[in-house]
CSV table of C-alpha atoms in Angstrom, one decimal:
chain,number,residue,atom,x,y,z
A,14,MET,CA,0.0,0.0,0.0
A,15,GLY,CA,1.6,3.3,-1.1
A,16,LEU,CA,1.4,6.7,-0.1
A,17,SER,CA,0.6,9.6,-2.3
A,18,LEU,CA,2.9,12.7,-2.2
A,19,ILE,CA,-0.1,14.8,-2.0
A,20,ASP,CA,-1.7,14.8,1.4
A,21,ASP,CA,-5.6,14.3,0.8
A,22,SER,CA,-6.6,14.1,4.3
A,23,GLY,CA,-9.8,15.6,5.0
A,24,VAL,CA,-11.2,15.3,1.4
A,25,ARG,CA,-13.6,12.8,2.4
A,26,ARG,CA,-15.9,13.7,5.5
A,27,PRO,CA,-18.3,11.0,6.7
A,28,PRO,CA,-21.4,11.5,8.9
A,29,CYS,CA,-20.4,12.2,12.6
A,30,SER,CA,-20.9,9.2,15.0
A,31,PRO,CA,-20.4,9.2,18.7
A,32,HIS,CA,-19.8,5.3,18.4
A,33,ALA,CA,-17.0,5.5,15.9
A,34,PRO,CA,-13.4,4.4,17.0
A,35,ARG,CA,-11.3,6.9,19.1
A,36,VAL,CA,-7.7,7.3,18.9
A,37,LEU,CA,-5.6,9.6,21.4
A,38,ILE,CA,-1.9,10.4,20.7
A,39,TYR,CA,0.2,11.5,23.5
A,40,SER,CA,3.3,14.0,22.8
A,41,HIS,CA,5.2,15.5,25.7
A,42,ASP,CA,6.9,18.2,23.5
A,43,THR,CA,9.8,19.7,25.6
A,44,PHE,CA,11.9,20.8,22.8
A,45,GLY,CA,11.8,21.5,18.9
A,46,LEU,CA,9.0,20.5,16.5
A,47,GLY,CA,9.9,16.8,16.0
A,48,HIS,CA,7.4,15.2,18.4
A,49,ILE,CA,4.5,17.1,17.3
A,50,ARG,CA,5.5,16.8,13.5
A,51,ARG,CA,5.6,12.9,13.9
A,52,CYS,CA,2.2,12.8,15.7
A,53,ARG,CA,0.7,15.1,13.0
A,54,ALA,CA,1.8,12.7,10.3
A,55,ILE,CA,0.5,9.5,12.0
A,56,ALA,CA,-2.9,11.2,12.9
A,57,ASN,CA,-3.4,12.7,9.3
A,58,SER,CA,-2.7,9.2,7.8
A,59,LEU,CA,-5.2,7.6,10.3
A,60,VAL,CA,-8.1,9.7,9.3
A,61,ALA,CA,-7.3,9.5,5.4
A,62,SER,CA,-7.4,5.7,5.8
A,63,TYR,CA,-10.4,5.6,8.2
A,64,PRO,CA,-12.2,8.9,7.7
A,65,HIS,CA,-15.1,8.0,10.2
A,66,ILE,CA,-12.7,7.8,13.3
A,67,SER,CA,-11.6,10.8,15.6
A,68,VAL,CA,-8.0,11.4,16.9
A,69,ILE,CA,-7.2,13.8,19.4
A,70,ILE,CA,-3.5,14.7,19.9
A,71,VAL,CA,-2.6,15.7,23.5
A,72,SER,CA,0.5,18.1,23.2
A,73,GLY,CA,2.6,20.3,25.0
A,74,SER,CA,4.0,22.1,21.9
A,75,SER,CA,3.5,25.8,21.6
A,76,MET,CA,3.3,25.8,17.9
A,77,ILE,CA,0.7,23.0,17.4
A,78,SER,CA,-1.9,25.7,16.2
A,79,SER,CA,0.5,26.5,13.2
A,80,PHE,CA,0.1,23.0,11.7
A,81,GLN,CA,-2.4,21.6,9.4
A,82,PHE,CA,-4.5,18.7,10.5
A,83,GLY,CA,-7.2,16.5,8.6
A,84,ASP,CA,-10.9,16.2,9.3
A,85,GLY,CA,-11.3,14.2,12.2
A,86,VAL,CA,-8.1,15.2,14.0
A,87,ASP,CA,-8.0,17.9,16.8
A,88,TYR,CA,-5.8,18.8,19.8
A,89,VAL,CA,-5.6,19.4,23.5
A,90,ARG,CA,-2.8,21.9,24.2
A,91,ILE,CA,-1.3,21.2,27.7
A,92,PRO,CA,1.0,23.8,29.5
A,93,GLY,CA,4.5,23.8,27.7
A,94,ILE,CA,7.5,22.7,29.5
A,95,GLU,CA,11.1,23.6,28.2
A,96,LYS,CA,14.1,21.6,28.5
A,97,GLN,CA,17.1,23.9,29.0
A,98,SER,CA,20.6,23.4,27.7
A,99,ASP,CA,21.9,22.0,30.9
A,100,GLY,CA,19.2,19.5,31.1
A,101,ARG,CA,16.9,21.0,33.7
A,102,TYR,CA,12.9,21.4,32.7
A,103,LEU,CA,11.3,24.5,33.4
A,104,PRO,CA,7.7,25.8,32.4
A,105,HIS,CA,7.5,27.6,29.2
A,106,HIS,CA,5.1,30.5,30.0
A,107,LEU,CA,3.5,29.7,33.6
A,108,ASN,CA,4.8,31.3,36.7
A,109,LEU,CA,4.7,27.8,38.6
A,110,ASP,CA,7.3,25.8,39.5
A,111,LEU,CA,7.8,22.5,37.7
A,112,ALA,CA,6.0,20.2,40.3
A,113,ASP,CA,2.9,22.4,39.9
A,114,THR,CA,3.1,22.4,36.4
A,115,ILE,CA,3.6,18.7,36.0
A,116,ARG,CA,0.4,18.1,38.3
A,117,LEU,CA,-1.5,20.5,36.3
A,118,ARG,CA,-0.5,18.6,33.1
A,119,THR,CA,-1.2,15.1,34.5
A,120,ASP,CA,-4.8,16.1,35.7
A,121,LEU,CA,-5.6,17.7,32.3
A,122,ILE,CA,-4.2,14.7,30.5
A,123,LYS,CA,-6.3,12.2,32.8
A,124,GLN,CA,-9.3,14.6,32.2
A,125,THR,CA,-8.9,14.1,28.4
A,126,VAL,CA,-8.5,10.4,28.7
A,127,LEU,CA,-11.8,10.2,30.9
A,128,SER,CA,-13.8,12.2,28.7
A,129,PHE,CA,-12.7,11.2,25.1
A,130,ASP,CA,-12.4,7.4,26.1
A,131,PRO,CA,-10.0,6.4,23.3
A,132,ASP,CA,-9.8,2.8,22.0
A,133,ILE,CA,-6.3,3.2,20.7
A,134,VAL,CA,-3.8,5.3,22.4
A,135,ILE,CA,-0.4,5.9,20.8
A,136,VAL,CA,2.4,7.3,23.3
A,137,ASP,CA,5.2,9.1,21.4
A,138,LYS,CA,8.7,8.2,22.8
A,139,GLU,CA,8.3,8.6,26.6
A,140,PRO,CA,6.8,5.3,28.0
A,141,ILE,CA,5.4,7.0,31.1
A,142,GLY,CA,5.3,10.8,30.1
A,143,LEU,CA,7.2,13.6,31.1
A,144,ARG,CA,8.1,12.7,34.8
A,145,GLY,CA,5.5,10.0,34.9
A,146,GLU,CA,2.7,12.4,34.1
A,147,LEU,CA,1.1,9.6,32.0
A,148,ILE,CA,0.8,7.1,34.7
A,149,PRO,CA,-2.7,7.9,36.2
A,150,SER,CA,-4.1,7.8,32.7
A,151,LEU,CA,-2.3,4.6,31.7
A,152,GLU,CA,-4.0,2.9,34.7
A,153,ILE,CA,-7.2,4.0,33.7
A,154,LEU,CA,-6.6,2.8,30.0
A,155,ARG,CA,-5.6,-0.6,31.1
A,156,ARG,CA,-8.7,-0.9,33.2
A,157,ARG,CA,-10.9,0.2,30.3
A,158,GLY,CA,-9.3,-2.1,28.0
A,159,ALA,CA,-7.8,0.4,25.6
A,160,ARG,CA,-5.0,-0.8,23.3
A,161,ILE,CA,-1.8,0.9,24.4
A,162,VAL,CA,0.8,1.5,21.9
A,163,LEU,CA,4.4,2.9,22.5
A,164,GLY,CA,5.8,4.6,19.2
A,165,VAL,CA,9.6,5.5,19.2
A,166,ARG,CA,11.9,7.0,16.5
A,167,ASP,CA,14.5,4.8,14.8
A,168,VAL,CA,17.2,6.3,17.3
A,169,LEU,CA,16.9,7.5,20.9
A,170,ASP,CA,20.3,7.7,22.3
A,171,GLU,CA,23.3,5.5,22.9
A,172,PRO,CA,22.1,2.3,24.6
A,173,ALA,CA,24.0,2.9,28.0
A,174,LYS,CA,22.3,6.4,28.4
A,175,LEU,CA,18.9,5.4,27.4
A,176,HIS,CA,19.1,2.5,29.9
A,177,ASP,CA,20.1,4.8,32.8
A,178,GLU,CA,17.6,7.4,32.1
A,179,TRP,CA,14.5,4.8,31.6
A,180,ARG,CA,15.7,2.7,34.8
A,181,GLN,CA,15.7,5.8,37.0
A,182,SER,CA,12.1,7.0,35.6
A,183,GLY,CA,10.7,3.5,35.8
A,184,ALA,CA,10.0,3.6,32.2
A,185,LEU,CA,11.6,0.0,31.6
A,186,ASP,CA,9.0,-1.7,33.7
A,187,ALA,CA,6.1,0.1,31.5
A,188,LEU,CA,7.5,-1.7,28.4
A,189,ALA,CA,6.6,-5.1,29.9
A,190,THR,CA,3.5,-4.4,32.0
A,191,ILE,CA,1.6,-1.6,30.3
A,192,TYR,CA,2.2,-1.8,26.5
A,193,ASP,CA,0.3,-4.1,24.0
A,194,ASP,CA,2.5,-2.8,21.2
A,195,ILE,CA,5.8,-1.2,20.7
A,196,TRP,CA,6.6,0.4,17.2
A,197,VAL,CA,9.9,1.5,15.9
A,198,TYR,CA,9.5,4.2,13.3
A,199,GLY,CA,12.4,2.9,11.2
A,200,LEU,CA,14.1,-0.3,9.9
A,201,ASP,CA,16.0,-2.9,12.0
A,202,SER,CA,18.8,-3.0,9.4
A,203,ILE,CA,19.6,0.4,10.1
A,204,TYR,CA,19.2,0.9,13.9
A,205,ARG,CA,17.7,-1.0,16.8
A,206,PRO,CA,17.0,1.5,19.4
A,207,LEU,CA,16.0,-0.8,22.3
A,208,GLU,CA,18.5,-3.6,21.8
A,209,GLY,CA,20.6,-2.4,24.6
A,210,LEU,CA,17.9,-2.7,27.2
A,211,PRO,CA,17.9,-5.5,29.7
A,212,ASN,CA,14.9,-8.0,30.3
A,213,GLN,CA,14.4,-8.2,26.3
A,214,HIS,CA,12.5,-11.3,26.9
A,215,LEU,CA,9.7,-9.4,28.7
A,216,PHE,CA,8.8,-7.2,25.7
A,217,ALA,CA,10.9,-8.3,22.6
A,218,SER,CA,7.8,-10.0,21.0
A,219,LYS,CA,5.9,-6.7,21.1
A,220,ILE,CA,8.4,-4.8,18.9
A,221,ARG,CA,7.7,-4.1,15.3
A,222,TYR,CA,9.6,-2.0,12.7
A,223,THR,CA,7.3,0.0,10.8
A,224,GLY,CA,9.7,1.7,8.4
A,225,TYR,CA,10.0,5.5,8.3
A,226,LEU,CA,7.3,8.0,8.0
A,227,LYS,CA,6.8,8.9,4.6
A,228,ARG,CA,5.6,12.6,4.3
A,229,ALA,CA,3.4,14.5,1.7
A,230,VAL,CA,2.8,17.8,0.2
A,231,PRO,CA,0.1,19.4,2.2
A,232,SER,CA,-3.0,20.1,0.2
A,233,PRO,CA,-4.9,22.4,-0.8
A,234,MET,CA,-1.6,24.1,-2.2
A,235,PRO,CA,-1.5,27.5,-0.6
A,236,PRO,CA,-0.4,30.8,-2.9
A,237,ASN,CA,2.9,31.0,-3.9
A,238,ARG,CA,4.6,33.4,-1.3
A,239,HIS,CA,8.1,32.0,-0.9
A,240,PRO,CA,11.4,34.0,-1.9
A,241,ARG,CA,12.6,34.6,-5.4
A,242,ILE,CA,15.3,32.1,-5.0
A,243,THR,CA,12.6,29.2,-5.0
A,244,LYS,CA,11.7,29.8,-8.7
A,245,GLY,CA,14.9,27.9,-9.9
A,246,PRO,CA,16.9,25.3,-8.4
A,247,PHE,CA,18.1,26.0,-4.8
A,248,ILE,CA,19.5,24.5,-1.5
A,249,LEU,CA,16.9,24.4,1.1
A,250,VAL,CA,18.8,24.9,4.6
A,251,THR,CA,16.7,23.8,7.5
A,252,PRO,CA,17.8,23.4,11.3
A,253,GLY,CA,14.4,22.1,12.2
A,254,GLY,CA,12.8,24.1,15.1
A,255,GLY,CA,16.1,26.1,15.0
A,256,GLY,CA,16.6,26.1,18.8
A,257,ASP,CA,19.9,24.5,18.5
A,258,GLY,CA,20.5,25.2,14.7
A,259,ALA,CA,22.6,28.5,14.8
A,260,GLY,CA,25.9,26.6,14.2
A,261,VAL,CA,24.7,25.0,11.0
A,262,ILE,CA,23.2,28.2,9.7
A,263,ASP,CA,26.6,30.2,10.7
A,264,TRP,CA,28.6,27.6,8.7
A,265,VAL,CA,26.5,27.9,5.7
A,266,ILE,CA,26.4,31.7,5.6
A,267,SER,CA,30.3,31.6,6.1
A,268,ALA,CA,30.6,29.4,3.3
A,269,TYR,CA,28.9,31.9,0.8
A,270,GLU,CA,30.7,34.6,2.2
A,271,THR,CA,34.2,32.9,1.7
A,272,ASP,CA,33.1,31.3,-1.7
A,273,PRO,CA,30.9,33.4,-4.1
A,274,THR,CA,31.4,30.6,-6.8
A,275,ILE,CA,29.1,28.1,-5.0
A,276,GLU,CA,26.7,27.2,-7.9
A,277,LEU,CA,23.3,27.1,-6.4
A,278,PRO,CA,21.6,29.7,-4.3
A,279,ALA,CA,20.3,28.7,-1.0
A,280,LEU,CA,17.1,29.5,1.1
A,281,ILE,CA,17.6,29.3,4.9
A,282,VAL,CA,14.7,28.5,7.1
A,283,PHE,CA,15.5,29.8,10.7
A,284,GLY,CA,12.7,28.0,12.6
A,285,PRO,CA,10.5,29.3,15.3
A,286,PHE,CA,13.1,28.8,18.3
A,287,LEU,CA,16.1,30.5,17.0
A,288,SER,CA,17.0,33.3,19.2
A,289,ARG,CA,16.0,36.9,18.1
A,290,GLU,CA,19.7,37.9,18.5
A,291,LYS,CA,20.9,35.1,16.0
A,292,ARG,CA,18.2,35.8,13.7
A,293,LYS,CA,19.1,39.7,13.5
A,294,GLU,CA,22.6,38.9,12.9
A,295,PHE,CA,22.0,36.3,10.2
A,296,THR,CA,19.5,38.4,8.4
A,297,GLU,CA,22.1,41.3,8.1
A,298,ARG,CA,24.8,38.9,6.8
A,299,ILE,CA,22.5,37.2,4.4
A,300,ALA,CA,21.3,40.8,3.0
A,301,ARG,CA,24.7,41.2,1.8
A,302,LEU,CA,24.9,38.0,-0.2
A,303,PRO,CA,23.0,37.7,-3.5
A,304,LYS,CA,22.7,33.9,-3.4
A,305,LEU,CA,21.2,33.7,0.1
A,306,GLU,CA,17.6,34.6,1.1
A,307,SER,CA,16.0,33.5,4.3
A,308,ILE,CA,12.5,33.0,6.1
A,309,GLY,CA,11.6,32.6,9.6
A,310,PHE,CA,9.4,29.6,10.0
A,311,GLU,CA,7.3,27.4,7.3
A,312,PRO,CA,4.9,25.0,9.2
A,313,ARG,CA,4.4,23.2,5.7
A,314,LEU,CA,8.1,22.8,5.2
A,315,GLU,CA,7.2,19.8,2.8
A,316,LEU,CA,6.2,22.3,0.2
A,317,LEU,CA,9.9,23.8,0.3
A,318,MET,CA,11.4,20.4,0.6
A,319,ASN,CA,9.6,19.2,-2.4
A,320,ARG,CA,10.7,22.3,-4.6
A,321,ALA,CA,14.4,22.3,-3.5
A,322,HIS,CA,17.0,20.7,-5.4
A,323,CYS,CA,18.9,19.4,-2.3
A,324,VAL,CA,18.9,19.9,1.3
A,325,VAL,CA,21.4,20.9,4.1
A,326,ALA,CA,19.9,19.9,7.5
A,327,MET,CA,20.5,18.6,10.9
A,328,GLY,CA,19.7,15.1,11.8
A,329,GLY,CA,16.4,15.1,13.2
A,330,TYR,CA,14.1,12.3,12.4
A,331,ASN,CA,11.4,14.2,10.9
A,332,THR,CA,13.8,16.2,8.4
A,333,PHE,CA,15.3,12.7,7.7
A,334,CYS,CA,11.9,11.5,6.8
A,335,GLU,CA,11.2,14.4,4.5
A,336,ILE,CA,14.6,14.1,2.8
A,337,LEU,CA,13.7,10.3,2.2
A,338,SER,CA,10.0,11.1,1.2
A,339,PHE,CA,11.0,13.9,-1.6
A,340,ASP,CA,14.2,11.9,-2.6
A,341,LYS,CA,16.5,15.0,-2.0
A,342,PRO,CA,20.3,14.8,-2.2
A,343,ALA,CA,21.2,15.8,1.2
A,344,LEU,CA,24.0,17.1,3.6
A,345,ILE,CA,23.3,16.3,7.3
A,346,VAL,CA,25.1,18.3,9.9
A,347,PRO,CA,24.2,16.3,13.0
A,348,ARG,CA,24.4,17.7,16.7
A,349,VAL,CA,26.3,15.4,19.2
A,350,ARG,CA,25.0,17.2,22.4
A,351,PRO,CA,23.1,16.5,24.5
A,352,ARG,CA,22.4,13.3,22.7
A,353,LEU,CA,24.3,11.1,20.1
A,354,GLU,CA,20.8,10.5,18.3
A,355,GLN,CA,21.4,12.6,15.5
A,356,ALA,CA,25.0,11.4,14.9
A,357,ILE,CA,24.2,7.8,15.1
A,358,ARG,CA,21.5,8.4,12.6
A,359,ALA,CA,23.5,10.3,10.1
A,360,GLU,CA,26.5,7.9,10.5
A,361,ARG,CA,24.2,4.8,9.6
A,362,ALA,CA,22.4,6.6,6.8
A,363,ASP,CA,25.8,7.9,5.5
A,364,SER,CA,27.3,4.3,5.6
A,365,LEU,CA,24.2,3.1,3.7
A,366,ARG,CA,24.6,6.0,0.8
A,367,LEU,CA,21.3,7.5,1.7
A,368,ILE,CA,23.0,11.0,2.6
A,369,ASP,CA,26.1,12.7,3.1
A,370,VAL,CA,27.2,13.7,6.8
A,371,LEU,CA,29.7,16.5,8.0
A,372,PHE,CA,30.2,17.0,11.6
A,373,ASP,CA,30.5,20.5,13.1
A,374,PRO,CA,34.1,20.5,14.8
A,375,THR,CA,33.1,23.2,17.4
A,376,GLN,CA,30.9,20.3,18.9
A,377,THR,CA,33.9,18.1,19.5
A,378,GLY,CA,36.2,20.6,21.1
A,379,ALA,CA,37.5,22.5,18.1
A,380,HIS,CA,37.4,26.5,18.2
A,381,ALA,CA,36.1,27.2,14.8
A,382,ARG,CA,34.4,25.8,11.6
A,383,ASP,CA,36.0,26.0,8.3
A,384,PRO,CA,34.1,27.7,5.7
A,385,GLY,CA,35.9,26.3,3.1
A,386,GLN,CA,35.1,22.7,4.2
A,387,MET,CA,31.4,23.8,4.0
A,388,ALA,CA,32.0,25.5,0.6
A,389,LYS,CA,33.4,22.2,-0.8
A,390,ALA,CA,30.5,20.2,0.5
A,391,LEU,CA,28.0,22.5,-1.1
A,392,HIS,CA,29.7,22.4,-4.5
A,393,ALA,CA,29.5,18.7,-4.4
A,394,LEU,CA,26.0,18.3,-2.9
A,395,PRO,CA,23.8,18.8,-6.2
A,396,LYS,CA,26.0,16.2,-7.9
A,397,ARG,CA,25.2,13.5,-5.4
A,398,LEU,CA,22.8,10.6,-6.0
A,399,PRO,CA,19.2,10.8,-4.2
A,400,PRO,CA,18.5,8.4,-1.6
A,401,SER,CA,16.4,6.2,-3.8
A,402,GLN,CA,19.4,4.9,-5.4
A,403,ALA,CA,20.5,3.0,-2.2
A,404,PHE,CA,17.6,0.7,-2.9
A,405,LEU,CA,16.6,-0.1,0.6
A,406,PRO,CA,13.2,-2.1,0.5
A,407,ASP,CA,10.3,-1.0,2.6
A,408,LEU,CA,12.2,2.1,3.7
A,409,LEU,CA,9.1,4.3,3.8
A,410,ASP,CA,6.5,2.0,4.7
A,411,GLY,CA,5.9,3.2,8.1
A,412,LEU,CA,2.6,5.1,7.7
A,413,PRO,CA,0.7,2.2,5.7
A,414,ALA,CA,2.3,-0.3,8.2
A,415,ILE,CA,0.6,1.6,11.1
A,416,ASN,CA,-2.7,1.7,9.4
A,417,ARG,CA,-2.5,-1.9,8.7
A,418,ALA,CA,-1.7,-2.5,12.3
A,419,LEU,CA,-4.7,-1.1,13.6
A,420,ALA,CA,-7.0,-2.0,10.9
A,421,ASP,CA,-9.0,-4.6,13.1
A,422,ASP,CA,-9.5,-1.8,15.8
A,423,LEU,CA,-10.2,1.1,13.3
A,424,SER,CA,-12.2,-0.4,10.3
A,425,PRO,CA,-15.6,-1.3,12.0
A,426,PRO,CA,-18.1,1.9,11.8
A,427,VAL,CA,-18.8,1.0,15.6
A,428,ARG,CA,-15.9,0.6,18.2
A,429,GLY,CA,-15.5,-2.7,19.8
A,430,ARG,CA,-16.0,-2.0,23.4
A,431,ALA,CA,-19.4,-0.2,22.4
A,432,LEU,CA,-20.5,-3.6,20.6
A,433,ALA,CA,-19.2,-5.4,23.8
A,434,GLN,CA,-21.2,-3.0,26.1
A,435,ASN,CA,-24.2,-3.4,24.1
A,436,ALA,CA,-24.2,-7.0,24.0
A,437,ALA,CA,-23.8,-7.1,27.8
A,438,ALA,CA,-26.7,-4.8,28.4
A,439,GLY,CA,-28.8,-6.9,25.9
């Protein structure tokens, strides 16, 4: 089952039914855009395949209202929490301490679960939620007989660090005792994110590798409002949310400052979390370079990705999925702190000839980046083969695989528990 490059979710709207299956997706969202973009892709795919169902995303993302959702999908925004560069968590907006904010989030999640009463729950990455905030809701869901799924990206972190984090939080126990299914949104031939965890025999049978989540161009197509550079071949430079992407942007700008012979122009998308000071500095430098333009934030980045000739990006999961989906020659500049997730993904993808990788020397102790090194990479980038030439089977089967895995629960017009309750009443 394939997935079109045009996202037609929401085209078919069936009659509303209070008895149709319901799906809840939880996303803790403490940094960047990755979690909410992944959850959005899954939700939109589900309602495209099963138009009669309802999906609610519970998210702490401050940017969730910027995204396009299919008919049948809505969201509950819980108070945001930000992860600081030193690893601490702080409330994003509220003048509360962390404990009170977590308590509030816990209550809001639980109330949503009680009221919405989902048949399927998909938890993104964090088995018991941020600081255990999901535990009361998971207990309710188990009692009510919901199917509970943990979905994780292809790479979480180096095994020792993941083991330590999940052991301390209690998340390890949840894999065996709470979850019915564990989906890895990738291929086991590329990476096995849970392989280093202990007691594999307790949950190994639940693990399924779905393939990566293929992305589509949003529909309906909006009016063309992108910079002039996008009229012809160009390089798209995207640091994702931008909160930790200043180094990549600086390196690309310095390459164009040093070498004006770089063939293709570049459009730099700053991302919503790039600091105001850095954005001002970069905008001033870009204004002096005829081959560079910039925009602040594009929630439908797929439009630009589809139009670009090639891509320079960090190594986040969602950007990697888009590079594969739109089959773009790509240069990945992964971060190595505070997690090795992006570096592991980039190195594995590079070894399989899916992308090229270039490490930022300042992240490993060096004092400066070499503009000439980036310029050389930008000269070579338009000539590299696209990812499809690596010929990896089932690489982008993630969304169809998820739809197939939930077919028995979501295909019927009436949810299974409603039928069971009616039979018992009869």
